[in-house]
Coordinates of C-alpha atoms and ligand atoms in Angstrom, one line a residue:
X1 CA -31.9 9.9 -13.7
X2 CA -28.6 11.5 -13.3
X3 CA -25.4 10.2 -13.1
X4 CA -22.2 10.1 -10.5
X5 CA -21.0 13.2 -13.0
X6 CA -17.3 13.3 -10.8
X7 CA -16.9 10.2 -12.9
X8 CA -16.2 12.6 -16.0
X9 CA -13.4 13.7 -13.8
X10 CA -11.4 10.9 -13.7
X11 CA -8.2 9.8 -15.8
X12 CA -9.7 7.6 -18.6
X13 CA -8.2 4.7 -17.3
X14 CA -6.7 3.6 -13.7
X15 CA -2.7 4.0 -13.8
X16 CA -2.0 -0.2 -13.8
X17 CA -4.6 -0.5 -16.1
X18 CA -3.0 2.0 -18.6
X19 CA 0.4 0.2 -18.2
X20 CA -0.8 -3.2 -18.6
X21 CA -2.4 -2.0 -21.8
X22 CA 0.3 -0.3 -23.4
X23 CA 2.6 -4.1 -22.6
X24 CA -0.1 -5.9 -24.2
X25 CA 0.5 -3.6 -27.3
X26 CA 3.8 -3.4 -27.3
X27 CA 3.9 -7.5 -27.3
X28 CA 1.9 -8.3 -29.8
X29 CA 3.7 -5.8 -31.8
X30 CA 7.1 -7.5 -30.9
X31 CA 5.7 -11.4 -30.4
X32 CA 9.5 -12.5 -29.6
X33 CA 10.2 -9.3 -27.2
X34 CA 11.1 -11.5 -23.4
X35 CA 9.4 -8.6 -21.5
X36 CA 10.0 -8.7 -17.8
X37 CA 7.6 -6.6 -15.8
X38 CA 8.8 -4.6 -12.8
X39 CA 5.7 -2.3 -12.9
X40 CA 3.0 -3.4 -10.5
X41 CA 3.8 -4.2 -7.0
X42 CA 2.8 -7.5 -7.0
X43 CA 4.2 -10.3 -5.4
X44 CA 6.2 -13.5 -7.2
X45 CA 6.7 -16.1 -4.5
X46 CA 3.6 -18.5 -3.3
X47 CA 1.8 -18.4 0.2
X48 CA 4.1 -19.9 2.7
X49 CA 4.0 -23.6 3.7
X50 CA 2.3 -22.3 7.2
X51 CA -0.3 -20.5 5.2
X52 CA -1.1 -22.5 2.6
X53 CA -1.3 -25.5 5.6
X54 CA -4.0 -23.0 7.2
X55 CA -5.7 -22.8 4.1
X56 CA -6.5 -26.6 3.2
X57 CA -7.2 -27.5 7.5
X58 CA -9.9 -24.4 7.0
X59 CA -11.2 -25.5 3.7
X60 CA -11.9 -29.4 5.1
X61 CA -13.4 -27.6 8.4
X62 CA -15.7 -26.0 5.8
X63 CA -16.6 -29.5 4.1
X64 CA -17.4 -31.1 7.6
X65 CA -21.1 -30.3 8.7
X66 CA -19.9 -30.1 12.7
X67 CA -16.6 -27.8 11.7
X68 CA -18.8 -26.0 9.4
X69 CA -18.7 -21.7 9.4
X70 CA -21.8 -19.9 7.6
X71 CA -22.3 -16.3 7.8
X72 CA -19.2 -14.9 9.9
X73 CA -20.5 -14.5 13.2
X74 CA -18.8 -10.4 13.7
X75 CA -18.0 -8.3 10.5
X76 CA -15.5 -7.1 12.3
X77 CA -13.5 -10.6 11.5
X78 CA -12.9 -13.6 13.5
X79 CA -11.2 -13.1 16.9
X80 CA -8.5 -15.1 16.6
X81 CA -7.0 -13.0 13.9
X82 CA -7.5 -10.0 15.6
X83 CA -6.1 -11.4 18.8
X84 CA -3.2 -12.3 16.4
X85 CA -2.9 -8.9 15.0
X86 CA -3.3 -7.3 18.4
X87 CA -0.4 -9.6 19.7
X88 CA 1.3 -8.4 16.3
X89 CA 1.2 -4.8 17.3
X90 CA 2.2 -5.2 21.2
X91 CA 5.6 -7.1 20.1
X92 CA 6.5 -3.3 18.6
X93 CA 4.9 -2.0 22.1
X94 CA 1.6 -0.5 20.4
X95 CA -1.5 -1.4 22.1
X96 CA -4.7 -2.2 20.4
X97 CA -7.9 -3.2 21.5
X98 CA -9.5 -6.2 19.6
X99 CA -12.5 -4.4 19.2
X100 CA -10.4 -1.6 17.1
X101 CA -9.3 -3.7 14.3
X102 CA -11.5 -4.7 11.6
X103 CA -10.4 -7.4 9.6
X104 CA -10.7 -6.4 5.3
X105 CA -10.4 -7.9 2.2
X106 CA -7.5 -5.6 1.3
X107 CA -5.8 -2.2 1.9
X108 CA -7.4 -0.9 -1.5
X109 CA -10.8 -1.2 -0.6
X110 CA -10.9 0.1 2.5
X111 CA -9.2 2.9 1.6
X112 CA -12.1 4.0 -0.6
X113 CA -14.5 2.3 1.9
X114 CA -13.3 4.4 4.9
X115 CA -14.0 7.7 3.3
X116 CA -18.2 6.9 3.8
X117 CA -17.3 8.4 7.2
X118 CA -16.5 11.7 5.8
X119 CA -18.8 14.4 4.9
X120 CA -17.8 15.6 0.7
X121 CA -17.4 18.9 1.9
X122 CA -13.8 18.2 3.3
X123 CA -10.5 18.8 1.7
X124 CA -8.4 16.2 1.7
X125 CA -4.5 16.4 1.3
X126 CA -2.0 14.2 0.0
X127 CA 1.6 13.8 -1.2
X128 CA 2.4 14.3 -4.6
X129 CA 3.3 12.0 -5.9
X130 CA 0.7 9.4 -4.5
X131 CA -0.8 6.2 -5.0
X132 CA -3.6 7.0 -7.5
X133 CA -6.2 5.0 -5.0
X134 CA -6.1 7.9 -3.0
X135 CA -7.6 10.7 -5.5
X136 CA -9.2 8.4 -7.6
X137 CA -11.2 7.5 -4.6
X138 CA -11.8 11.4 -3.6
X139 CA -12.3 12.6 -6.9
X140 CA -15.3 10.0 -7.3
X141 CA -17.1 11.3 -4.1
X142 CA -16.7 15.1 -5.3
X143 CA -14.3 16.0 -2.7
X144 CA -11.4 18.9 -2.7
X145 CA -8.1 17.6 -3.6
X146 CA -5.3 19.7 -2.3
X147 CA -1.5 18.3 -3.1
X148 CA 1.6 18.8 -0.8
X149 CA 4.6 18.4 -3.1
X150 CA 7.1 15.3 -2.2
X151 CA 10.6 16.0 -3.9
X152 CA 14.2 15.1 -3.5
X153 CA 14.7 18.5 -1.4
X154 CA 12.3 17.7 1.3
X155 CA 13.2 13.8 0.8
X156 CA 10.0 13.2 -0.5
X157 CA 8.6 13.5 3.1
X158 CA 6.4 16.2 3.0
X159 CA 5.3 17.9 6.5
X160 CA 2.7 20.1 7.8
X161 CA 3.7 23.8 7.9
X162 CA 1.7 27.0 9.5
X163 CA 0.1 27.0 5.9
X164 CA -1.2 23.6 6.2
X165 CA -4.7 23.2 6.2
X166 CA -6.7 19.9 5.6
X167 CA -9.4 17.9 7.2
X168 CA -8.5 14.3 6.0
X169 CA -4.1 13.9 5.4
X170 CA -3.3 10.5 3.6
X171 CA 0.2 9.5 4.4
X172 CA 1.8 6.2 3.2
X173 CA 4.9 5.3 5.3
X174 CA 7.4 3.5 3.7
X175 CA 5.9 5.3 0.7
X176 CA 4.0 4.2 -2.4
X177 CA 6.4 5.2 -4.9
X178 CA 9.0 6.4 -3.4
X179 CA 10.3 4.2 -0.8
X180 CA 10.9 7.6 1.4
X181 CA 9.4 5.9 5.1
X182 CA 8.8 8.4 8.2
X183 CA 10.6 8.8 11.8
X184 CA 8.7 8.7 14.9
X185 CA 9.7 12.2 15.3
X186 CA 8.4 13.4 12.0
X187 CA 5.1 11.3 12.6
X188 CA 5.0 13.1 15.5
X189 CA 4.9 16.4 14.1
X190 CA 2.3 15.3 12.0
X191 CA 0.3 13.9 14.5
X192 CA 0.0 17.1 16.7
X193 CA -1.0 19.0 14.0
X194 CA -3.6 16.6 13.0
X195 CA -5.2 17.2 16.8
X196 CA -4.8 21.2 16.3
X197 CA -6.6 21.4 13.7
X198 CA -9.4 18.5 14.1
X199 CA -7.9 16.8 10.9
X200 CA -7.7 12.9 10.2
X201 CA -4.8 11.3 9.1
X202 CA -5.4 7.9 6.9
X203 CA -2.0 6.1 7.0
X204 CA -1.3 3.5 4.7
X205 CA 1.2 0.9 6.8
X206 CA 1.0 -1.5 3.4
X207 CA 4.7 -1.7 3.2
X208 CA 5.3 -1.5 7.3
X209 CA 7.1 -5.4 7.1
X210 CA 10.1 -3.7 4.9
X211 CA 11.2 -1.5 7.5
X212 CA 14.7 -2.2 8.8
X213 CA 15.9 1.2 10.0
X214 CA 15.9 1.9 13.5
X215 CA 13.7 5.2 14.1
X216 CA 11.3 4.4 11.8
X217 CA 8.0 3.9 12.5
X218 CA 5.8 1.1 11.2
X219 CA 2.7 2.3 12.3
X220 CA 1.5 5.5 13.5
X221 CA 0.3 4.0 16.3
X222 CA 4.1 4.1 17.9
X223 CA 3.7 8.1 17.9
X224 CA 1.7 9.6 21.3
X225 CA -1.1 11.2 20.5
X226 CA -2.0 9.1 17.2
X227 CA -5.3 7.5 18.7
X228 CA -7.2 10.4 18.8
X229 CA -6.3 11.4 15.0
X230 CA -5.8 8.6 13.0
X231 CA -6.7 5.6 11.3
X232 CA -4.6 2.9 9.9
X233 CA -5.0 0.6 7.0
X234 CA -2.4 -2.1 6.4
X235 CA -3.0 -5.4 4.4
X236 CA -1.5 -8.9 4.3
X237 CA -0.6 -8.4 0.4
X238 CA 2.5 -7.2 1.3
X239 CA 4.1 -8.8 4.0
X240 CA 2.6 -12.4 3.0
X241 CA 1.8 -12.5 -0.3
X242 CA -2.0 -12.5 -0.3
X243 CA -2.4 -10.2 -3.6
X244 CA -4.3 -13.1 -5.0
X245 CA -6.0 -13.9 -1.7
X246 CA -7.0 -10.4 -0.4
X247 CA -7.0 -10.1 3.4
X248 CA -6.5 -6.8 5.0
X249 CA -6.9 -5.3 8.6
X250 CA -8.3 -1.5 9.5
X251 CA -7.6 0.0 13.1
X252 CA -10.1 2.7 13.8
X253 CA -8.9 3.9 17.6
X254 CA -12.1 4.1 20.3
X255 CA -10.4 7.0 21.1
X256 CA -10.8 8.6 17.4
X257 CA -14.0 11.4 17.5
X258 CA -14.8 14.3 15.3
X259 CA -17.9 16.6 14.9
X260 CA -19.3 14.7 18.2
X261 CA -19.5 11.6 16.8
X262 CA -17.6 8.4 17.7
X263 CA -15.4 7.3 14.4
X264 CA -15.0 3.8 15.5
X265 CA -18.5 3.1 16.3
X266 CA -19.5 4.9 12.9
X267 CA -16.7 2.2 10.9
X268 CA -18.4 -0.7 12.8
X269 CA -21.8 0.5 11.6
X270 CA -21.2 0.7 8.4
X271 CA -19.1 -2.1 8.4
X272 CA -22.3 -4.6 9.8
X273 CA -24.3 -2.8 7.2
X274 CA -22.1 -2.9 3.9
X275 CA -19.6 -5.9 4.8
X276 CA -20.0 -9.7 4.6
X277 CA -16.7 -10.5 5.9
X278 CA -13.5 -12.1 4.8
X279 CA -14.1 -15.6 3.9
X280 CA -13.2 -18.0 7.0
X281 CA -10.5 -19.8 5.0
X282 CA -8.6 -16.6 4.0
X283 CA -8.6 -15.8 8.2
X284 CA -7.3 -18.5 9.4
X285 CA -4.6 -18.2 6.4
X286 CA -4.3 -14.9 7.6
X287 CA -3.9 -15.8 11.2
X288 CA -1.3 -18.6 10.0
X289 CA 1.3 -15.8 9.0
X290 CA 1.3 -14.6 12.6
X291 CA 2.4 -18.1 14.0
X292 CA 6.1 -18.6 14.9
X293 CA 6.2 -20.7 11.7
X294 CA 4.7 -18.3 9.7
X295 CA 6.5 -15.4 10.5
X296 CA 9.8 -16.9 9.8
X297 CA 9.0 -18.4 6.5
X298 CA 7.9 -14.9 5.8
X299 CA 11.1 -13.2 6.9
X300 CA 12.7 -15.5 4.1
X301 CA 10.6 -14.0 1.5
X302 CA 11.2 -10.9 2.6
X303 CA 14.6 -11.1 2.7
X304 CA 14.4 -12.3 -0.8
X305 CA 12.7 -9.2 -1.9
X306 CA 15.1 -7.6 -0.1
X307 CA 17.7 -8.6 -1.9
X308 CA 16.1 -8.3 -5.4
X309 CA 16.3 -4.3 -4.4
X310 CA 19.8 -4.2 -3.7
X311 CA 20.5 -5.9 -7.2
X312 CA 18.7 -3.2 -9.0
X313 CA 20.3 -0.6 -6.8
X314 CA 23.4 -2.3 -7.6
X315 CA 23.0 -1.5 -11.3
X316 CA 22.1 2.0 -10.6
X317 CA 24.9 3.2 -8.3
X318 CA 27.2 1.6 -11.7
X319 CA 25.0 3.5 -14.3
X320 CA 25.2 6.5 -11.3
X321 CA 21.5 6.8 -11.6
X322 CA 19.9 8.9 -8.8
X323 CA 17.5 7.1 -6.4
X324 CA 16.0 6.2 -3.3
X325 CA 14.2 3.7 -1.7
X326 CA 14.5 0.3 -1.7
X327 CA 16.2 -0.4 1.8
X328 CA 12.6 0.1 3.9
X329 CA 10.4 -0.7 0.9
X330 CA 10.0 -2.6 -2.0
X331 CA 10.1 0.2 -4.5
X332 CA 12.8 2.0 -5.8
X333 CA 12.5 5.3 -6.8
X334 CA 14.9 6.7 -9.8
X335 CA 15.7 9.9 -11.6
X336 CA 14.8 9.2 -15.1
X337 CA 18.3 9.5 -16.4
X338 CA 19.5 12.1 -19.8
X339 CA 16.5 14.5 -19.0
X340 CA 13.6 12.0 -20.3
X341 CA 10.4 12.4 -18.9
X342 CA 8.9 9.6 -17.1
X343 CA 6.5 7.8 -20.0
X344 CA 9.4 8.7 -22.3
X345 CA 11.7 6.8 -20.4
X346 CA 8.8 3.9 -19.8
X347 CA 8.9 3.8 -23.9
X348 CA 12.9 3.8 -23.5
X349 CA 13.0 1.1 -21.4
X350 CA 10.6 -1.2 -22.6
X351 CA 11.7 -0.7 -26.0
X352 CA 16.0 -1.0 -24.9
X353 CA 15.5 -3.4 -22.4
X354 CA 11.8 -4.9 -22.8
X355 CA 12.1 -4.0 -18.8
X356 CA 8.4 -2.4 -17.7
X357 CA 8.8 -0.1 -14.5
X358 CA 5.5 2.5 -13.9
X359 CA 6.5 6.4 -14.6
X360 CA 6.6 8.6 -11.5
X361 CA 4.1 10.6 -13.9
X362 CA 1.6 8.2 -12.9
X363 CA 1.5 9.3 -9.0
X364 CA 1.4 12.9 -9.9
X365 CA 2.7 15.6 -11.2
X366 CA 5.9 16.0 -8.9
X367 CA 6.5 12.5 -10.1
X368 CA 6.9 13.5 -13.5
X369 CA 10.7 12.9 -14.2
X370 CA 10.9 10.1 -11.5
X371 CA 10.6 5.8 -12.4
X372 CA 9.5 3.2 -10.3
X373 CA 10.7 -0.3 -10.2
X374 CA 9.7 -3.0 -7.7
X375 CA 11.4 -5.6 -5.9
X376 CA 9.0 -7.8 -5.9
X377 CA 10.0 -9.6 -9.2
X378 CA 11.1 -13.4 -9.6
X379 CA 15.1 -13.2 -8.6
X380 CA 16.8 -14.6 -11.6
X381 CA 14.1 -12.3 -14.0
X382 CA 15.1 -9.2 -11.6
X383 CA 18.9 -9.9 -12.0
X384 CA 18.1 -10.1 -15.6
X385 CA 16.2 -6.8 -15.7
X386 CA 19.0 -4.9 -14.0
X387 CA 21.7 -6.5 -16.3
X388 CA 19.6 -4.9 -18.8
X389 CA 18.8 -1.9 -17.1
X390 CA 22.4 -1.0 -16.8
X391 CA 23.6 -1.9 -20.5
X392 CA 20.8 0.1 -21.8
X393 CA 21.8 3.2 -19.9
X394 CA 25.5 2.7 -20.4
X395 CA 24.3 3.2 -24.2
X396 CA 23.1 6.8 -22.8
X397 CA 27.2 7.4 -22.1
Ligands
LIG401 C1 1.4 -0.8 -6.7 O1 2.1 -1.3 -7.7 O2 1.4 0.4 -6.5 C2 0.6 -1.6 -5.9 O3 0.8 -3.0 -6.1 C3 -0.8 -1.4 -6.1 C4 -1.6 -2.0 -5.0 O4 -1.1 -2.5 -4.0 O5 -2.8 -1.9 -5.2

């Protein structure tokens, strides 16, 4: 029997996993270190009072033998969430058709999930630096990787040139790590050059709730031309805390073909096929966050997120560290500061400040150099970390 060999080809570890690791060592090295962890995006606050509302009414529905669900009765997920998500996407004037979204249990998976649609002789291009899921997922099916460097010069936007050539394009808008988040007009660009040249563009629209900048788009969808070229993946992690829940959403546009076949009716295939469903609870939760209630509980965690990054920007601008991000996205994206490379600062910082933060290393090789810290920490712990962020670089004079 032989083995999936492109397994060999893998980092030895994935990136969180690596992290969470070295933390565990480093505490039970130092029992008494306080560590506060600002390394994986996850999120602090609990589901919102709508959602969590939606969540017991669903699970007595499910104990009630004439409210009862069994097998989910479309793959595809339950209309009333997509009709929520659909309404969702018309309040930003981007129409959808229900039968285009496909509910998920998460961004991640489908990310990996979607590329069953793709032959492994395609080369697939993405930022650098990236969200590991991305290569990981390619490197595992044997595909070409090529990497379009993302840098403080291009403002870590990357876009096509006359050199560009690719059959599947991930971007991530507000980006995972940097925070840089695309204009309509540069979506644009990317978009008719995805149609040229019979190329698919996955966008990741993960982080699309942070965006507060006029111009900037939240999902692809808002650029002309994007429905015959693209598929977008976005997830309820983010914008409603369901990290722990896992519900997620893919549009695949009717509109979307290559090599004659249909890429919308392919998804739905293999989504009947391979794909249970999202449990009926975590729907109508999901559903919940759409509600007038919902969404304006959720604006208050937002904002609260919100303002975590502008405390740790705060302690930057004083230190005068370089950075970005952080005003469309959770993340904020520094220059590691006195020339340290990124793990060598990771080791600096958790050692100075027992603050964790994930090295720009980690997405890449153009992120080596670069530190990410997320706003999605517990306030008074994040106001903390930056107190200590800033007295351990002012030791750096
Ligand atoms: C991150 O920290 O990059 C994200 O939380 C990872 C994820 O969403 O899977």
């Amino acid at each position: 029997m032989k083995v999936n060999k492109h397994y060999q080809e893998l980092e030895e570890s994935y990136l969180f996993s690596t992290i969470a690791h070295k933390v565990a060592d480093y505490q039970a090295a130092h029992p008494d270190a306080d560590i506060i962890r600002l390394g994986i995006g996850d999120v602090t606050l609990p589901l919102a009072k709508s959602v969590v509302q939606a969540l017991h009414e669903a699970s007595d529905e499910q104990g009630r033998k004439e409210t009862f669900h069994g097998y989910i009765p479309s793959e595809q997920g339950y209309p009333f969430l997509r009709e929520a998500i659909q309404r969702y996407y018309a309040g930003r004037g981007v129409a959808l058709d229900t039968a285009e979204i496909f509910i998920s249990d998460g961004a991640k998976s489908d990310l990996g999930n979607l590329l069953d649609l793709f032959d492994a002789d395609n080369t697939v291009l993405v930022p650098d630096p990236v969200y590991p899921v991305y290569v990981d997922d390619n490197v595992m099916a044997g595909r070409r990787i090529t990497y379009m460097p993302a840098s403080a010069e291009n403002h870590f936007l990357p876009m096509p040139d006359e050199n560009t050539k690719a059959d599947i394009v991930y971007l991530c808008s507000p980006n995972n790590p940097t925070g840089a988040t695309y204009t309509r007009s540069q979506l644009k660009v990317w978009v008719d050059w995805a149609n040229a040249h019979d190329a698919v563009i996955l966008f990741d629209a993960a982080y699309e709730c942070f965006v507060s900048e006029e111009g900037l788009a939240r999902s692809i969808y808002e650029v002309e031309g994007a429905k015959t070229c693209a598929i977008e993946v976005c997830s309820f992690s983010k914008i409603a805390g369901f990290t722990g829940t896992r519900c997620g959403y893919t549009i695949v546009p009717q509109a979307l073909a290559r090599d004659g076949m249909n890429l919308n009716k392919m998804w739905l295939r293999r989504q009947t096929t391979k794909f249970n469903g999202v449990a009926y609870i975590v729907q109508r939760a999901a559903a919940a966050v759409f509600s007038e209630d919902g969404m304006r509980e959720i604006q208050q965690n937002l904002d609260y997120y919100r303002r975590n990054a502008a405390v740790i920007a705060a302690a930057l601008d004083e230190a005068g560290v370089w950075y970005c991000g952080g005003k469309n996205s959770p993340y904020i994206w520094l220059e590691c500061p006195a020339g340290m490379g990124s793990w060598q600062f990771f080791d600096w910082l958790l050692d100075t400040a027992h603050v964790v933060g994930t090295p720009g290393e980690g997405f890449g090789r153009c992120g080596e150099g670069y530190f990410r810290l997320t706003a999605f920490g517990d306030a008074e712990r994040t106001k903390e970390a930056a107190a200590r962020i800033l007295a351990a670089l002012k030791t750096l004079g």
